[in-house]
Amino acid sequence: MTELVAYLISGIALGSSFALIGSGIVVVHRVTRVVNFAQGSVAIVGGMASATLLDGRLPHGLGEIAAVLLSGVLGLVIGLLAIGRRGTPPLISLIVTLGASMLVSAAIIWLWGQDPVTPPGLRGSVTILGAEVERQRLLVVVATGVAFAALALFFSRSYLGKGLTASASNPFAARMVGIDVRKMGLLAFGLAGILGGLAGVLIAPSNPLSFYSDLPLVLGGFAAAVFGGLTSPLRTLLGGLCLGVAGQLTAGYLNGSYQTEMALLLMLVIMIIRSRALVQEEVK
Protein backbone atom coordinates (compact mmCIF):
# COMPACT_ATOMS: atom_id res chain seq x y z
CA MET A 1 0.00 0.00 0.00
CA THR A 2 2.83 2.39 0.88
CA GLU A 3 4.54 1.75 -2.45
CA LEU A 4 1.27 2.29 -4.33
CA VAL A 5 0.73 5.68 -2.68
CA ALA A 6 4.29 6.73 -3.52
CA TYR A 7 3.89 5.64 -7.14
CA LEU A 8 0.55 7.41 -7.46
CA ILE A 9 1.85 10.72 -6.13
CA SER A 10 5.01 10.50 -8.22
CA GLY A 11 2.84 9.70 -11.24
CA ILE A 12 0.58 12.68 -10.59
CA ALA A 13 3.65 14.92 -10.39
CA LEU A 14 5.09 13.52 -13.62
CA GLY A 15 1.68 13.70 -15.28
CA SER A 16 1.42 17.34 -14.25
CA SER A 17 4.54 18.12 -16.26
CA PHE A 18 3.06 16.22 -19.23
CA ALA A 19 -0.11 18.28 -18.85
CA LEU A 20 1.78 21.59 -18.84
CA ILE A 21 3.72 20.60 -21.96
CA GLY A 22 0.57 19.23 -23.59
CA SER A 23 -1.41 22.38 -22.81
CA GLY A 24 1.26 24.37 -24.64
CA ILE A 25 0.80 22.10 -27.65
CA VAL A 26 -2.98 22.63 -27.40
CA VAL A 27 -2.70 26.43 -27.16
CA VAL A 28 -0.56 26.58 -30.30
CA HIS A 29 -2.64 24.08 -32.27
CA ARG A 30 -5.94 25.80 -31.49
CA VAL A 31 -4.79 29.07 -33.02
CA THR A 32 -2.39 27.96 -35.76
CA ARG A 33 -3.34 24.31 -36.51
CA VAL A 34 0.37 23.55 -36.01
CA VAL A 35 1.66 20.79 -33.71
CA ASN A 36 4.68 22.24 -31.92
CA PHE A 37 7.10 19.35 -31.48
CA ALA A 38 9.76 21.67 -30.06
CA GLN A 39 7.80 21.91 -26.81
CA GLY A 40 9.86 19.21 -25.09
CA SER A 41 13.15 20.95 -25.90
CA VAL A 42 11.77 24.22 -24.52
CA ALA A 43 10.97 22.44 -21.25
CA ILE A 44 14.55 21.12 -21.07
CA VAL A 45 15.93 24.63 -21.58
CA GLY A 46 13.71 25.90 -18.76
CA GLY A 47 14.93 23.26 -16.32
CA MET A 48 18.60 23.65 -17.22
CA ALA A 49 18.46 27.44 -17.26
CA SER A 50 17.02 27.39 -13.74
CA ALA A 51 19.98 25.26 -12.62
CA THR A 52 22.44 27.74 -14.12
CA LEU A 53 20.68 30.79 -12.70
CA LEU A 54 20.37 29.32 -9.22
CA ASP A 55 24.00 28.23 -9.32
CA GLY A 56 24.80 31.86 -10.19
CA ARG A 57 23.42 32.80 -6.78
CA LEU A 58 20.03 34.06 -7.91
CA PRO A 59 17.55 33.38 -5.10
CA HIS A 60 14.85 30.75 -5.38
CA GLY A 61 11.76 32.17 -6.99
CA LEU A 62 13.62 34.77 -9.02
CA GLY A 63 15.82 32.18 -10.72
CA GLU A 64 12.87 29.97 -11.64
CA ILE A 65 10.81 32.94 -12.91
CA ALA A 66 13.72 34.09 -15.07
CA ALA A 67 14.10 30.57 -16.53
CA VAL A 68 10.38 30.40 -17.33
CA LEU A 69 10.47 33.80 -19.04
CA LEU A 70 13.54 32.73 -21.02
CA SER A 71 11.58 29.70 -22.19
CA GLY A 72 8.75 31.99 -23.23
CA VAL A 73 11.16 34.02 -25.37
CA LEU A 74 12.48 30.81 -26.91
CA GLY A 75 8.92 29.73 -27.67
CA LEU A 76 8.30 33.07 -29.37
CA VAL A 77 11.45 32.67 -31.49
CA ILE A 78 10.30 29.19 -32.55
CA GLY A 79 6.93 30.73 -33.44
CA LEU A 80 8.63 33.34 -35.62
CA LEU A 81 10.47 30.57 -37.44
CA ALA A 82 7.37 28.41 -37.83
CA ILE A 83 4.62 30.91 -38.70
CA GLY A 84 6.48 34.19 -39.09
CA ARG A 85 5.98 34.16 -42.84
CA ARG A 86 2.34 34.66 -43.77
CA GLY A 87 0.70 31.83 -45.64
CA THR A 88 3.04 29.11 -44.38
CA PRO A 89 1.14 25.78 -44.52
CA PRO A 90 0.69 24.06 -41.13
CA LEU A 91 2.61 20.98 -42.34
CA ILE A 92 5.65 23.10 -43.21
CA SER A 93 5.40 24.85 -39.84
CA LEU A 94 5.27 21.47 -38.10
CA ILE A 95 8.47 20.42 -39.90
CA VAL A 96 10.06 23.72 -38.84
CA THR A 97 9.27 22.96 -35.18
CA LEU A 98 10.98 19.57 -35.57
CA GLY A 99 14.05 21.30 -37.00
CA ALA A 100 13.94 23.88 -34.22
CA SER A 101 13.85 21.07 -31.67
CA MET A 102 17.04 19.60 -33.15
CA LEU A 103 18.74 23.01 -33.08
CA VAL A 104 17.72 23.56 -29.46
CA SER A 105 19.02 20.09 -28.53
CA ALA A 106 22.35 20.95 -30.14
CA ALA A 107 22.45 24.21 -28.19
CA ILE A 108 21.69 22.30 -24.97
CA ILE A 109 24.67 19.98 -25.58
CA TRP A 110 26.89 22.99 -26.34
CA LEU A 111 25.82 24.95 -23.25
CA TRP A 112 25.27 22.22 -20.65
CA GLY A 113 26.93 19.11 -22.07
CA GLN A 114 25.43 15.63 -22.20
CA ASP A 115 25.29 14.86 -18.48
CA PRO A 116 21.95 15.18 -16.65
CA VAL A 117 21.40 18.46 -14.81
CA THR A 118 19.48 18.82 -11.54
CA PRO A 119 18.71 22.26 -10.11
CA PRO A 120 18.07 22.57 -6.38
CA GLY A 121 14.45 22.26 -5.34
CA LEU A 122 12.44 21.99 -2.16
CA ARG A 123 14.25 19.82 0.35
CA GLY A 124 12.76 17.24 2.61
CA SER A 125 9.74 15.02 2.42
CA VAL A 126 6.38 14.53 4.05
CA THR A 127 4.57 11.35 5.04
CA ILE A 128 1.27 10.66 3.27
CA LEU A 129 -0.56 7.44 4.18
CA GLY A 130 2.73 5.96 5.32
CA ALA A 131 4.64 6.87 2.14
CA GLU A 132 7.57 9.31 2.11
CA VAL A 133 6.87 11.89 -0.61
CA GLU A 134 9.32 14.60 -1.70
CA ARG A 135 8.12 18.13 -1.09
CA GLN A 136 9.23 19.03 -4.62
CA ARG A 137 6.73 16.58 -6.13
CA LEU A 138 3.93 18.12 -4.09
CA LEU A 139 5.07 21.54 -5.31
CA VAL A 140 4.76 20.30 -8.90
CA VAL A 141 1.15 19.26 -8.30
CA VAL A 142 0.18 22.50 -6.55
CA ALA A 143 1.95 24.74 -9.08
CA THR A 144 0.30 22.89 -11.96
CA GLY A 145 -3.13 23.41 -10.41
CA VAL A 146 -2.42 27.12 -10.00
CA ALA A 147 -1.12 27.35 -13.57
CA PHE A 148 -4.25 25.76 -15.05
CA ALA A 149 -6.49 27.99 -12.94
CA ALA A 150 -4.56 31.03 -14.15
CA LEU A 151 -4.81 29.74 -17.72
CA ALA A 152 -8.59 29.44 -17.41
CA LEU A 153 -8.85 32.98 -16.08
CA PHE A 154 -6.56 34.25 -18.82
CA PHE A 155 -8.73 32.78 -21.58
CA SER A 156 -12.04 33.83 -20.01
CA ARG A 157 -11.26 37.27 -18.55
CA SER A 158 -8.36 38.93 -20.38
CA TYR A 159 -8.50 40.67 -23.76
CA LEU A 160 -5.54 38.70 -25.09
CA GLY A 161 -7.06 35.43 -23.90
CA LYS A 162 -10.36 36.23 -25.60
CA GLY A 163 -8.42 37.16 -28.74
CA LEU A 164 -6.71 33.78 -28.70
CA THR A 165 -10.04 32.02 -28.19
CA ALA A 166 -11.66 33.98 -31.03
CA SER A 167 -8.74 33.23 -33.35
CA ALA A 168 -9.05 29.54 -32.51
CA SER A 169 -12.84 29.41 -32.91
CA ASN A 170 -13.21 31.38 -36.14
CA PRO A 171 -10.08 32.96 -37.66
CA PHE A 172 -12.05 34.65 -40.46
CA ALA A 173 -14.48 36.32 -38.05
CA ALA A 174 -11.57 37.30 -35.81
CA ARG A 175 -9.90 39.08 -38.73
CA MET A 176 -13.17 40.84 -39.55
CA VAL A 177 -13.27 42.44 -36.09
CA GLY A 178 -9.64 43.55 -36.31
CA ILE A 179 -7.80 40.73 -34.53
CA ASP A 180 -4.41 39.91 -36.07
CA VAL A 181 -4.55 36.12 -36.10
CA ARG A 182 -0.84 35.85 -36.96
CA LYS A 183 0.10 37.88 -33.88
CA MET A 184 -2.24 35.72 -31.82
CA GLY A 185 -0.38 32.68 -33.17
CA LEU A 186 2.96 34.15 -32.09
CA LEU A 187 1.46 34.91 -28.67
CA ALA A 188 0.33 31.28 -28.48
CA PHE A 189 3.90 30.10 -29.15
CA GLY A 190 5.20 32.42 -26.44
CA LEU A 191 2.58 31.20 -23.96
CA ALA A 192 3.42 27.61 -24.86
CA GLY A 193 7.08 28.37 -24.15
CA ILE A 194 6.15 29.66 -20.70
CA LEU A 195 4.11 26.54 -19.96
CA GLY A 196 6.91 24.28 -21.21
CA GLY A 197 9.50 26.19 -19.21
CA LEU A 198 7.36 25.91 -16.10
CA ALA A 199 7.16 22.15 -16.60
CA GLY A 200 10.94 21.91 -16.92
CA VAL A 201 11.60 24.09 -13.88
CA LEU A 202 9.20 22.07 -11.74
CA ILE A 203 10.23 18.57 -12.81
CA ALA A 204 14.02 19.02 -13.04
CA PRO A 205 14.82 18.94 -9.28
CA SER A 206 13.27 15.47 -8.92
CA ASN A 207 13.89 14.15 -12.47
CA PRO A 208 17.36 15.09 -13.81
CA LEU A 209 17.17 16.50 -17.35
CA SER A 210 19.52 16.14 -20.30
CA PHE A 211 19.26 16.81 -24.02
CA TYR A 212 17.67 13.40 -24.65
CA SER A 213 14.93 13.99 -22.07
CA ASP A 214 12.92 15.98 -24.61
CA LEU A 215 11.61 12.87 -26.41
CA PRO A 216 9.75 11.29 -23.47
CA LEU A 217 8.52 14.73 -22.39
CA VAL A 218 7.15 15.74 -25.80
CA LEU A 219 5.67 12.26 -26.33
CA GLY A 220 3.92 12.45 -22.97
CA GLY A 221 2.78 16.00 -23.64
CA PHE A 222 1.51 15.14 -27.12
CA ALA A 223 -0.34 12.07 -25.81
CA ALA A 224 -2.02 14.26 -23.18
CA ALA A 225 -2.88 16.85 -25.85
CA VAL A 226 -4.39 14.12 -28.05
CA PHE A 227 -6.48 13.01 -25.07
CA GLY A 228 -7.79 16.58 -24.99
CA GLY A 229 -8.53 16.48 -28.71
CA LEU A 230 -5.82 19.12 -29.25
CA THR A 231 -8.46 21.65 -28.17
CA SER A 232 -9.11 21.36 -24.42
CA PRO A 233 -6.47 22.25 -21.79
CA LEU A 234 -8.66 20.72 -19.05
CA ARG A 235 -8.92 17.35 -20.78
CA THR A 236 -5.21 17.62 -21.51
CA LEU A 237 -4.62 17.90 -17.76
CA LEU A 238 -6.69 14.77 -17.19
CA GLY A 239 -4.81 12.93 -19.94
CA GLY A 240 -1.44 13.96 -18.55
CA LEU A 241 -2.33 12.75 -15.06
CA CYS A 242 -3.53 9.38 -16.38
CA LEU A 243 -0.38 9.00 -18.46
CA GLY A 244 1.94 9.95 -15.59
CA VAL A 245 0.30 7.54 -13.15
CA ALA A 246 0.32 4.72 -15.71
CA GLY A 247 3.99 5.37 -16.44
CA GLN A 248 5.02 5.35 -12.78
CA LEU A 249 3.05 2.20 -12.05
CA THR A 250 4.72 0.57 -15.05
CA ALA A 251 8.16 1.67 -13.86
CA GLY A 252 7.45 0.56 -10.28
CA TYR A 253 5.90 -2.82 -10.88
CA LEU A 254 7.35 -3.80 -14.26
CA ASN A 255 10.36 -2.02 -15.78
CA GLY A 256 11.30 1.66 -15.97
CA SER A 257 12.50 1.30 -19.55
CA TYR A 258 8.90 0.65 -20.64
CA GLN A 259 7.68 4.17 -19.79
CA THR A 260 8.20 5.58 -23.29
CA GLU A 261 6.56 2.52 -24.83
CA MET A 262 3.64 2.97 -22.45
CA ALA A 263 3.27 6.59 -23.60
CA LEU A 264 3.25 5.52 -27.24
CA LEU A 265 0.74 2.73 -26.57
CA LEU A 266 -1.63 4.99 -24.63
CA MET A 267 -1.33 7.69 -27.31
CA LEU A 268 -2.26 5.12 -29.97
CA VAL A 269 -5.24 3.88 -27.95
CA ILE A 270 -6.42 7.45 -27.31
CA MET A 271 -6.14 8.37 -30.99
CA ILE A 272 -8.14 5.28 -32.01
CA ILE A 273 -10.87 6.02 -29.45
CA ARG A 274 -11.10 9.69 -30.43
CA SER A 275 -11.12 8.94 -34.16
CA ARG A 276 -14.01 6.51 -33.67
CA ALA A 277 -15.87 9.12 -31.63
CA LEU A 278 -15.40 11.68 -34.40
CA VAL A 279 -16.67 9.22 -37.01
CA GLN A 280 -19.77 8.52 -34.91
CA GLU A 281 -20.43 12.26 -34.54
CA GLU A 282 -20.18 12.74 -38.31
CA VAL A 283 -22.59 9.85 -38.92
CA LYS A 284 -25.12 11.41 -36.55
Coordinates of C-alpha atoms in Angstrom, one line a residue:
M1 CA 0.0 0.0 0.0
T2 CA 2.8 2.4 0.9
E3 CA 4.5 1.7 -2.5
L4 CA 1.3 2.3 -4.3
V5 CA 0.7 5.7 -2.7
A6 CA 4.3 6.7 -3.5
Y7 CA 3.9 5.6 -7.1
L8 CA 0.6 7.4 -7.5
I9 CA 1.8 10.7 -6.1
S10 CA 5.0 10.5 -8.2
G11 CA 2.8 9.7 -11.2
I12 CA 0.6 12.7 -10.6
A13 CA 3.6 14.9 -10.4
L14 CA 5.1 13.5 -13.6
G15 CA 1.7 13.7 -15.3
S16 CA 1.4 17.3 -14.2
S17 CA 4.5 18.1 -16.3
F18 CA 3.1 16.2 -19.2
A19 CA -0.1 18.3 -18.8
L20 CA 1.8 21.6 -18.8
I21 CA 3.7 20.6 -22.0
G22 CA 0.6 19.2 -23.6
S23 CA -1.4 22.4 -22.8
G24 CA 1.3 24.4 -24.6
I25 CA 0.8 22.1 -27.7
V26 CA -3.0 22.6 -27.4
V27 CA -2.7 26.4 -27.2
V28 CA -0.6 26.6 -30.3
H29 CA -2.6 24.1 -32.3
R30 CA -5.9 25.8 -31.5
V31 CA -4.8 29.1 -33.0
T32 CA -2.4 28.0 -35.8
R33 CA -3.3 24.3 -36.5
V34 CA 0.4 23.5 -36.0
V35 CA 1.7 20.8 -33.7
N36 CA 4.7 22.2 -31.9
F37 CA 7.1 19.3 -31.5
A38 CA 9.8 21.7 -30.1
Q39 CA 7.8 21.9 -26.8
G40 CA 9.9 19.2 -25.1
S41 CA 13.1 21.0 -25.9
V42 CA 11.8 24.2 -24.5
A43 CA 11.0 22.4 -21.2
I44 CA 14.5 21.1 -21.1
V45 CA 15.9 24.6 -21.6
G46 CA 13.7 25.9 -18.8
G47 CA 14.9 23.3 -16.3
M48 CA 18.6 23.6 -17.2
A49 CA 18.5 27.4 -17.3
S50 CA 17.0 27.4 -13.7
A51 CA 20.0 25.3 -12.6
T52 CA 22.4 27.7 -14.1
L53 CA 20.7 30.8 -12.7
L54 CA 20.4 29.3 -9.2
D55 CA 24.0 28.2 -9.3
G56 CA 24.8 31.9 -10.2
R57 CA 23.4 32.8 -6.8
L58 CA 20.0 34.1 -7.9
P59 CA 17.5 33.4 -5.1
H60 CA 14.9 30.7 -5.4
G61 CA 11.8 32.2 -7.0
L62 CA 13.6 34.8 -9.0
G63 CA 15.8 32.2 -10.7
E64 CA 12.9 30.0 -11.6
I65 CA 10.8 32.9 -12.9
A66 CA 13.7 34.1 -15.1
A67 CA 14.1 30.6 -16.5
V68 CA 10.4 30.4 -17.3
L69 CA 10.5 33.8 -19.0
L70 CA 13.5 32.7 -21.0
S71 CA 11.6 29.7 -22.2
G72 CA 8.7 32.0 -23.2
V73 CA 11.2 34.0 -25.4
L74 CA 12.5 30.8 -26.9
G75 CA 8.9 29.7 -27.7
L76 CA 8.3 33.1 -29.4
V77 CA 11.5 32.7 -31.5
I78 CA 10.3 29.2 -32.5
G79 CA 6.9 30.7 -33.4
L80 CA 8.6 33.3 -35.6
L81 CA 10.5 30.6 -37.4
A82 CA 7.4 28.4 -37.8
I83 CA 4.6 30.9 -38.7
G84 CA 6.5 34.2 -39.1
R85 CA 6.0 34.2 -42.8
R86 CA 2.3 34.7 -43.8
G87 CA 0.7 31.8 -45.6
T88 CA 3.0 29.1 -44.4
P89 CA 1.1 25.8 -44.5
P90 CA 0.7 24.1 -41.1
L91 CA 2.6 21.0 -42.3
I92 CA 5.7 23.1 -43.2
S93 CA 5.4 24.9 -39.8
L94 CA 5.3 21.5 -38.1
I95 CA 8.5 20.4 -39.9
V96 CA 10.1 23.7 -38.8
T97 CA 9.3 23.0 -35.2
L98 CA 11.0 19.6 -35.6
G99 CA 14.0 21.3 -37.0
A100 CA 13.9 23.9 -34.2
S101 CA 13.9 21.1 -31.7
M102 CA 17.0 19.6 -33.1
L103 CA 18.7 23.0 -33.1
V104 CA 17.7 23.6 -29.5
S105 CA 19.0 20.1 -28.5
A106 CA 22.4 20.9 -30.1
A107 CA 22.4 24.2 -28.2
I108 CA 21.7 22.3 -25.0
I109 CA 24.7 20.0 -25.6
W110 CA 26.9 23.0 -26.3
L111 CA 25.8 24.9 -23.2
W112 CA 25.3 22.2 -20.7
G113 CA 26.9 19.1 -22.1
Q114 CA 25.4 15.6 -22.2
D115 CA 25.3 14.9 -18.5
P116 CA 21.9 15.2 -16.6
V117 CA 21.4 18.5 -14.8
T118 CA 19.5 18.8 -11.5
P119 CA 18.7 22.3 -10.1
P120 CA 18.1 22.6 -6.4
G121 CA 14.4 22.3 -5.3
L122 CA 12.4 22.0 -2.2
R123 CA 14.2 19.8 0.4
G124 CA 12.8 17.2 2.6
S125 CA 9.7 15.0 2.4
V126 CA 6.4 14.5 4.0
T127 CA 4.6 11.3 5.0
I128 CA 1.3 10.7 3.3
L129 CA -0.6 7.4 4.2
G130 CA 2.7 6.0 5.3
A131 CA 4.6 6.9 2.1
E132 CA 7.6 9.3 2.1
V133 CA 6.9 11.9 -0.6
E134 CA 9.3 14.6 -1.7
R135 CA 8.1 18.1 -1.1
Q136 CA 9.2 19.0 -4.6
R137 CA 6.7 16.6 -6.1
L138 CA 3.9 18.1 -4.1
L139 CA 5.1 21.5 -5.3
V140 CA 4.8 20.3 -8.9
V141 CA 1.2 19.3 -8.3
V142 CA 0.2 22.5 -6.5
A143 CA 1.9 24.7 -9.1
T144 CA 0.3 22.9 -12.0
G145 CA -3.1 23.4 -10.4
V146 CA -2.4 27.1 -10.0
A147 CA -1.1 27.4 -13.6
F148 CA -4.2 25.8 -15.0
A149 CA -6.5 28.0 -12.9
A150 CA -4.6 31.0 -14.2
L151 CA -4.8 29.7 -17.7
A152 CA -8.6 29.4 -17.4
L153 CA -8.8 33.0 -16.1
F154 CA -6.6 34.2 -18.8
F155 CA -8.7 32.8 -21.6
S156 CA -12.0 33.8 -20.0
R157 CA -11.3 37.3 -18.5
S158 CA -8.4 38.9 -20.4
Y159 CA -8.5 40.7 -23.8
L160 CA -5.5 38.7 -25.1
G161 CA -7.1 35.4 -23.9
K162 CA -10.4 36.2 -25.6
G163 CA -8.4 37.2 -28.7
L164 CA -6.7 33.8 -28.7
T165 CA -10.0 32.0 -28.2
A166 CA -11.7 34.0 -31.0
S167 CA -8.7 33.2 -33.3
A168 CA -9.1 29.5 -32.5
S169 CA -12.8 29.4 -32.9
N170 CA -13.2 31.4 -36.1
P171 CA -10.1 33.0 -37.7
F172 CA -12.0 34.7 -40.5
A173 CA -14.5 36.3 -38.1
A174 CA -11.6 37.3 -35.8
R175 CA -9.9 39.1 -38.7
M176 CA -13.2 40.8 -39.6
V177 CA -13.3 42.4 -36.1
G178 CA -9.6 43.5 -36.3
I179 CA -7.8 40.7 -34.5
D180 CA -4.4 39.9 -36.1
V181 CA -4.6 36.1 -36.1
R182 CA -0.8 35.8 -37.0
K183 CA 0.1 37.9 -33.9
M184 CA -2.2 35.7 -31.8
G185 CA -0.4 32.7 -33.2
L186 CA 3.0 34.1 -32.1
L187 CA 1.5 34.9 -28.7
A188 CA 0.3 31.3 -28.5
F189 CA 3.9 30.1 -29.2
G190 CA 5.2 32.4 -26.4
L191 CA 2.6 31.2 -24.0
A192 CA 3.4 27.6 -24.9
G193 CA 7.1 28.4 -24.1
I194 CA 6.2 29.7 -20.7
L195 CA 4.1 26.5 -20.0
G196 CA 6.9 24.3 -21.2
G197 CA 9.5 26.2 -19.2
L198 CA 7.4 25.9 -16.1
A199 CA 7.2 22.2 -16.6
G200 CA 10.9 21.9 -16.9
V201 CA 11.6 24.1 -13.9
L202 CA 9.2 22.1 -11.7
I203 CA 10.2 18.6 -12.8
A204 CA 14.0 19.0 -13.0
P205 CA 14.8 18.9 -9.3
S206 CA 13.3 15.5 -8.9
N207 CA 13.9 14.2 -12.5
P208 CA 17.4 15.1 -13.8
L209 CA 17.2 16.5 -17.3
S210 CA 19.5 16.1 -20.3
F211 CA 19.3 16.8 -24.0
Y212 CA 17.7 13.4 -24.7
S213 CA 14.9 14.0 -22.1
D214 CA 12.9 16.0 -24.6
L215 CA 11.6 12.9 -26.4
P216 CA 9.7 11.3 -23.5
L217 CA 8.5 14.7 -22.4
V218 CA 7.1 15.7 -25.8
L219 CA 5.7 12.3 -26.3
G220 CA 3.9 12.4 -23.0
G221 CA 2.8 16.0 -23.6
F222 CA 1.5 15.1 -27.1
A223 CA -0.3 12.1 -25.8
A224 CA -2.0 14.3 -23.2
A225 CA -2.9 16.8 -25.9
V226 CA -4.4 14.1 -28.1
F227 CA -6.5 13.0 -25.1
G228 CA -7.8 16.6 -25.0
G229 CA -8.5 16.5 -28.7
L230 CA -5.8 19.1 -29.2
T231 CA -8.5 21.6 -28.2
S232 CA -9.1 21.4 -24.4
P233 CA -6.5 22.2 -21.8
L234 CA -8.7 20.7 -19.0
R235 CA -8.9 17.3 -20.8
T236 CA -5.2 17.6 -21.5
L237 CA -4.6 17.9 -17.8
L238 CA -6.7 14.8 -17.2
G239 CA -4.8 12.9 -19.9
G240 CA -1.4 14.0 -18.6
L241 CA -2.3 12.7 -15.1
C242 CA -3.5 9.4 -16.4
L243 CA -0.4 9.0 -18.5
G244 CA 1.9 9.9 -15.6
V245 CA 0.3 7.5 -13.1
A246 CA 0.3 4.7 -15.7
G247 CA 4.0 5.4 -16.4
Q248 CA 5.0 5.4 -12.8
L249 CA 3.0 2.2 -12.1
T250 CA 4.7 0.6 -15.1
A251 CA 8.2 1.7 -13.9
G252 CA 7.5 0.6 -10.3
Y253 CA 5.9 -2.8 -10.9
L254 CA 7.3 -3.8 -14.3
N255 CA 10.4 -2.0 -15.8
G256 CA 11.3 1.7 -16.0
S257 CA 12.5 1.3 -19.5
Y258 CA 8.9 0.7 -20.6
Q259 CA 7.7 4.2 -19.8
T260 CA 8.2 5.6 -23.3
E261 CA 6.6 2.5 -24.8
M262 CA 3.6 3.0 -22.5
A263 CA 3.3 6.6 -23.6
L264 CA 3.2 5.5 -27.2
L265 CA 0.7 2.7 -26.6
L266 CA -1.6 5.0 -24.6
M267 CA -1.3 7.7 -27.3
L268 CA -2.3 5.1 -30.0
V269 CA -5.2 3.9 -28.0
I270 CA -6.4 7.5 -27.3
M271 CA -6.1 8.4 -31.0
I272 CA -8.1 5.3 -32.0
I273 CA -10.9 6.0 -29.5
R274 CA -11.1 9.7 -30.4
S275 CA -11.1 8.9 -34.2
R276 CA -14.0 6.5 -33.7
A277 CA -15.9 9.1 -31.6
L278 CA -15.4 11.7 -34.4
V279 CA -16.7 9.2 -37.0
Q280 CA -19.8 8.5 -34.9
E281 CA -20.4 12.3 -34.5
E282 CA -20.2 12.7 -38.3
V283 CA -22.6 9.8 -38.9
K284 CA -25.1 11.4 -36.6

